[in-house]
Coordinates of C-alpha atoms in Angstrom, one line a residue:
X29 CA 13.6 14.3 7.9
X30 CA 10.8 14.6 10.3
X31 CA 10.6 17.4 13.6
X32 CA 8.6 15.7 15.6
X33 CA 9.4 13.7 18.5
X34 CA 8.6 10.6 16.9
X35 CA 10.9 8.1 14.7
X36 CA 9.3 6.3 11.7
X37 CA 10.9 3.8 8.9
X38 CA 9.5 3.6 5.8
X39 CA 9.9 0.0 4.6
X40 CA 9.1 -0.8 0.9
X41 CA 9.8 -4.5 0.1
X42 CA 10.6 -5.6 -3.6
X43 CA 11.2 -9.1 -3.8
X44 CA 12.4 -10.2 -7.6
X45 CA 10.7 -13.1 -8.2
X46 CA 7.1 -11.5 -9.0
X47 CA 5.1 -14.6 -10.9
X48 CA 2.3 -13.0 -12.9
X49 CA 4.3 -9.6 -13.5
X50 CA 7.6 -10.6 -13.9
X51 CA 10.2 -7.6 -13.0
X52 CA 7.0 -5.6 -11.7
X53 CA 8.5 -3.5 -9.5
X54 CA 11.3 -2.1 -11.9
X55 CA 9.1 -2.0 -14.5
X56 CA 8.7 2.0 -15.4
X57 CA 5.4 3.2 -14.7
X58 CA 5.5 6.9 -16.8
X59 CA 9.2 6.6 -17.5
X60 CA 10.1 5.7 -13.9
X61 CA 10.2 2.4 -11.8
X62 CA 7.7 1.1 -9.7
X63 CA 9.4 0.5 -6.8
X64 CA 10.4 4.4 -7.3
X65 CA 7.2 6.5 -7.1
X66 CA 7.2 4.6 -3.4
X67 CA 10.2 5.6 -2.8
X68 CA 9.9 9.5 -3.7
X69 CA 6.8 9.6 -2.0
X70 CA 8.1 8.5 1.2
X71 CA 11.6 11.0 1.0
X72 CA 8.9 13.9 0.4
X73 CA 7.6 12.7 3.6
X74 CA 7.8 15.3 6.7
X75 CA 7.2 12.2 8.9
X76 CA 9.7 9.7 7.7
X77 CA 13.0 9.4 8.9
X78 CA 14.6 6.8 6.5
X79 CA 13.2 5.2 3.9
X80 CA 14.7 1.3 3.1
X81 CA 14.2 -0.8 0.4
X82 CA 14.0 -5.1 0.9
X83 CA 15.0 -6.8 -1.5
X84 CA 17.1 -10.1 -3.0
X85 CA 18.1 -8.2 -6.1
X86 CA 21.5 -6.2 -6.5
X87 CA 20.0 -4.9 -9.5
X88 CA 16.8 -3.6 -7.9
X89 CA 19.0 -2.3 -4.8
X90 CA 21.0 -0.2 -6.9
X91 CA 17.5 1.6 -8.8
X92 CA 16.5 2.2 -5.6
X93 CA 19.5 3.7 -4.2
X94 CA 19.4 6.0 -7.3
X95 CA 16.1 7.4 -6.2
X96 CA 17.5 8.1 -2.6
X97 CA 16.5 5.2 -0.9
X98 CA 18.5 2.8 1.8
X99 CA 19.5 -0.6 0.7
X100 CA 22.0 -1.7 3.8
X101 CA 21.3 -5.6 3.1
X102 CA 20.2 -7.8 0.1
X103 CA 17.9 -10.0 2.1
X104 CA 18.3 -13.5 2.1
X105 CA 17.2 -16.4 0.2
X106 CA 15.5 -18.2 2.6
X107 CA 13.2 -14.9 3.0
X108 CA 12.7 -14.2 -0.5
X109 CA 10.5 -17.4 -1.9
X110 CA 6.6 -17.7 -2.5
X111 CA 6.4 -18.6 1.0
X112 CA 7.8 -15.8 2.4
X113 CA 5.4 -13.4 4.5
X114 CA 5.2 -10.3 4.7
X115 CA 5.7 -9.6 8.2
X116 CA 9.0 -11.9 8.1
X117 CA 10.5 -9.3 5.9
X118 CA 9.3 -6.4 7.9
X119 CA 10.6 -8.2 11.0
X120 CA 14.3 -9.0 8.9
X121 CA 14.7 -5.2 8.1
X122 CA 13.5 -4.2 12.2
X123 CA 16.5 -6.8 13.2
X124 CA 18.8 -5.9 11.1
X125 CA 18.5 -2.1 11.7
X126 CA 19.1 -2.6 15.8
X127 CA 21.2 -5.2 15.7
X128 CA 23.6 -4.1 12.6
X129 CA 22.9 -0.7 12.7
X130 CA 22.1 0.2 16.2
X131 CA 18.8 1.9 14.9
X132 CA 15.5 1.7 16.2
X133 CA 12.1 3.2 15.3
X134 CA 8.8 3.8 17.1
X135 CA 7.1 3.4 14.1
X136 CA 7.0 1.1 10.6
X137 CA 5.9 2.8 7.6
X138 CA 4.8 -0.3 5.3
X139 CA 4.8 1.2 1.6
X140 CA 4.1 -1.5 -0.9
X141 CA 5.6 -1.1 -4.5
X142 CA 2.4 -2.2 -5.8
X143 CA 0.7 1.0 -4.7
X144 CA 2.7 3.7 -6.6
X145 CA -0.3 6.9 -6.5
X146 CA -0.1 7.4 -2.7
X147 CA 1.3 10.7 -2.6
X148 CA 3.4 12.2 0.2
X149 CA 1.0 14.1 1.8
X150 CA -1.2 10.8 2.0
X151 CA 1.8 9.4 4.0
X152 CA 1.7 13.1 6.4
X153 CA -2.1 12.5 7.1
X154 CA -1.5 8.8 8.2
X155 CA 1.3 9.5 10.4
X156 CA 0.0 12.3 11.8
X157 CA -3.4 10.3 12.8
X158 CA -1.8 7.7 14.1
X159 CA 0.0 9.9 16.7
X160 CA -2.9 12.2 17.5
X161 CA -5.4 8.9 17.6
X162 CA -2.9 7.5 20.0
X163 CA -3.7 4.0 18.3
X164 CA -1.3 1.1 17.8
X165 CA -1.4 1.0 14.1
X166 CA -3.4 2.3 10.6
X167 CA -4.7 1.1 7.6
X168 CA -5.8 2.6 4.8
X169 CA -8.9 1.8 3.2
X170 CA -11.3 3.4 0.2
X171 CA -14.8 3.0 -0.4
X172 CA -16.4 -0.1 -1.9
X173 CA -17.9 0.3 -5.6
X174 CA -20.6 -2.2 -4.8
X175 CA -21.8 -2.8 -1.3
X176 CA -20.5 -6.6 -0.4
X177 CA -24.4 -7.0 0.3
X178 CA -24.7 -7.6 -3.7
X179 CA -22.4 -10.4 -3.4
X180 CA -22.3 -14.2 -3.2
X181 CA -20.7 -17.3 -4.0
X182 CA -22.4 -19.4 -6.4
X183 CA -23.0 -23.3 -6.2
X184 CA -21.7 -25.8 -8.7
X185 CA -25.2 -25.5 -10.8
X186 CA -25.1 -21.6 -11.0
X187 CA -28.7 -21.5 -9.6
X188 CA -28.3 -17.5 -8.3
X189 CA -31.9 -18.4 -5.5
X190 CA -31.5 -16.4 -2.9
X191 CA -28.2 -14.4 -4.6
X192 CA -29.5 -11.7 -2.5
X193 CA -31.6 -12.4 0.1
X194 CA -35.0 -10.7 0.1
X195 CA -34.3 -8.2 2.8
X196 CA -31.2 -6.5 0.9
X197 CA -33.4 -6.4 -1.9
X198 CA -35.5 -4.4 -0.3
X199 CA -33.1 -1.5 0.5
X200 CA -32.9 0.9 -1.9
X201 CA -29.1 1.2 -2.9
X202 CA -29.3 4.8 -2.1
X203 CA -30.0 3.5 1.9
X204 CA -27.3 1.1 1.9
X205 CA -24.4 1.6 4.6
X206 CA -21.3 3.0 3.0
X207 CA -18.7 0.2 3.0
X208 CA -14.8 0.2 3.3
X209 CA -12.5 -1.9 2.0
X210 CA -8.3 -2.4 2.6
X211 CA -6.5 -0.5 -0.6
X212 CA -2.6 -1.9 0.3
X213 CA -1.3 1.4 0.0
X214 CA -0.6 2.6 3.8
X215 CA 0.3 0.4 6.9
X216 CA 1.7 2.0 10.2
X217 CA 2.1 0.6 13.4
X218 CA 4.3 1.2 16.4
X219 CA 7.2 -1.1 16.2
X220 CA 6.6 -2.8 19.7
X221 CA 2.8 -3.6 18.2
X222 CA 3.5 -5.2 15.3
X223 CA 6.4 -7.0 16.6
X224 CA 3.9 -8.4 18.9
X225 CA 0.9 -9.4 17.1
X226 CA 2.6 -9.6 13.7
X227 CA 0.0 -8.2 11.9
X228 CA -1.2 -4.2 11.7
X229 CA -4.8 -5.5 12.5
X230 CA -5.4 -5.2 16.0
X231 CA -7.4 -4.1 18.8
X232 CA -6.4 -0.9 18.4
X233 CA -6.4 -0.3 14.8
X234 CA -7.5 3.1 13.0
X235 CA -8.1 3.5 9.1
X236 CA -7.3 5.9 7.2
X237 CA -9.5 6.9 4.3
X238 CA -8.3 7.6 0.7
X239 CA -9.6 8.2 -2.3
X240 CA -9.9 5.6 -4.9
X241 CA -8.2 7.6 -7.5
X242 CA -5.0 7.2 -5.5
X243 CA -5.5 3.1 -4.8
X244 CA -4.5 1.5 -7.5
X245 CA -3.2 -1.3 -6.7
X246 CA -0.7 -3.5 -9.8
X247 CA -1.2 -7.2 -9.8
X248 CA -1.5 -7.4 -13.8
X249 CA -0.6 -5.7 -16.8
X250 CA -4.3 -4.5 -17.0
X251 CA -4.0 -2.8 -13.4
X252 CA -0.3 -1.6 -14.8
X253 CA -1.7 -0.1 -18.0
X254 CA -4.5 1.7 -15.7
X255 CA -2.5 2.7 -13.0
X256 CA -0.3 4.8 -16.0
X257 CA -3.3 5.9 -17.3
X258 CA -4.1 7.1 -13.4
X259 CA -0.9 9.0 -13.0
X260 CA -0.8 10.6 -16.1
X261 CA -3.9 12.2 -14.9
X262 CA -2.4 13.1 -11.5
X263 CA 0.1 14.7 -12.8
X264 CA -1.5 16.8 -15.0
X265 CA -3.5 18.0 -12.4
X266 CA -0.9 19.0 -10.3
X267 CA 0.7 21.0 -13.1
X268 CA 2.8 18.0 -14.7
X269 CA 4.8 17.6 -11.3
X270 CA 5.4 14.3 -10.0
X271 CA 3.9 11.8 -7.7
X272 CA 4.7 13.9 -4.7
X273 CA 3.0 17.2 -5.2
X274 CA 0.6 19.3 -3.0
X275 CA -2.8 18.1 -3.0
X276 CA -4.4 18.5 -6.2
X277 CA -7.2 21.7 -6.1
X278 CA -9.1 20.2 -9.0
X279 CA -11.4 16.9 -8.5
X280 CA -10.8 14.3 -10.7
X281 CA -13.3 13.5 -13.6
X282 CA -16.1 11.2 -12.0
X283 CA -15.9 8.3 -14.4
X284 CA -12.4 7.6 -13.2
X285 CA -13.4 6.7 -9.6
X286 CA -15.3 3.0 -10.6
X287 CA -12.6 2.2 -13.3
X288 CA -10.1 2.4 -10.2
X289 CA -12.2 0.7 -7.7
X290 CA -12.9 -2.3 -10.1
X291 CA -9.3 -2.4 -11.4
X292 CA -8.1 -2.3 -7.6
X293 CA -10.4 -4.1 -5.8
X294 CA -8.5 -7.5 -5.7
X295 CA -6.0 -5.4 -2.7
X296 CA -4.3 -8.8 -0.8
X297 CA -4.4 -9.2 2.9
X298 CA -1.1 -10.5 3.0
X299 CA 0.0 -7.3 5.0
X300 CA -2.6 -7.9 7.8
X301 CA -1.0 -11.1 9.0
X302 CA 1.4 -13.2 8.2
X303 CA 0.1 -14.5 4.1
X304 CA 3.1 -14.8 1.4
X305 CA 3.0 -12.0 -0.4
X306 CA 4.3 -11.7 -3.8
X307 CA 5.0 -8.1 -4.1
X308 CA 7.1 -8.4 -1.0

């Protein structure tokens, strides 16, 4: 429970119709479900008020309410397909809350399943940035592996002529800019904002930076295998606690950091707007 003067809902949607994973986010990540280090993370929270899982599935409802979380609705079919966006389920769960509840909240805490190695202090440093920044939402982001400079499409043929134009081969990597890119683990925004522009990306939009030992981010069973072998490592450097401890004191080993950014670098956008998202 926070003690601040400002309210926030955490809301982690868990739709049960995941296509490529099937029964992702109940599928135990270190002997515990998906949609559950979410979860724990956000009740460790000194920001969040409540914390409220969405999703079509009694079964998933009831793991989730074991791990402490709020599961006042099964949310309906129509809002549970491929189609279904992500900001449609965010706006269900605001609805419901005021209307059946009589709850509101001056700010959304967006906490995807599919990012289980945000810890709780993550969540503390986001909140409180987006109240001291006085900004209308954040999004967290981590460093690129490879600068987006080094990158192209290719035509039909394959021919890579002019892959990289001349002048960006002329920079030496070391002088590149540093570039960011979305990681899906933390989206905030002030209620009245995103129920406005449904989206988190706006005007006034801040990021939040993370490392990318902590972005992981499970679309396959490669990125689940890896995110295990990522929390495994966590944990033993926080003493073989949980997901939720203090920030570690020891830095990670170095090689970890481009496994992670490759393995998580495919992050959907599906938060920013209004895309289907399948984790939702």
């Amino acid at each position: 429970m926070s003690s601040h003067n400002h309210s926030f809902l955490s809301i982690i949607p868990a739709r049960s119709g995941s296509k490529r994973l099937p029964d992702k986010n109940i599928k135990l990540l270190c002997g515990k479900p998906l949609l559950a280090w979410s979860v724990e993370s956000a009740l460790d929270s000194k920001y969040i008020d409540e914390v409220v899982v969405s999703t079509d599935s009694s079964v998933y409802a009831d793991i989730a309410k074991s791990y402490g979380a709020n599961v006042p609705f099964l949310r309906p079919e129509s809002l549970s397909s491929d189609t279904t966006t992500t900001f449609d389920v965010l706006e269900h769960c605001i609805r419901f809350y005021k209307e059946s509840l009589g709850k509101e909240f001056d700010y959304i805490v967006l906490l995807q399943p599919t990012s289980p190695l945000r810890q709780a202090w993550h969540i503390d440093e986001a909140c409180e940035k987006i109240i001291t920044k006085e900004m209308d939402s954040l999004i967290s982001v981590c460093k690129c592996e490879h600068p987006p400079l080094w990158s192209n499409t290719l035509p039909e043929n394959e021919n890579m002529n002019d892959f990289i134009p001349k002048a960006v081969r002329e920079i030496r990597s070391q002088d590149l800019p540093q570039y960011y890119r979305l990681n899906g683990t933390i989206f905030i925004a002030k209620t009245e904002s995103l129920l406005t522009h449904k989206s988190f990306l706006t005007p006034q939009t801040i990021a939040y930076k993370m490392d990318n030992l902590y972005s992981s981010d499970i679309d396959s069973a490669l990125d689940f295998t890896f995110a295990e072998f990522l929390a495994s490592h966590i944990r033993d450097i926080n003493g073989g606690g949980g997901n939720t401890q203090l920030k570690p004191k020891i830095l990670y080993i170095p090689l970890l950091t481009p496994f992670a950014t490759a393995l998580s670098s495919h992050t959907s956008l599906s938060a920013l707007d209004v895309a289907p998202a399948e984790a939702a």
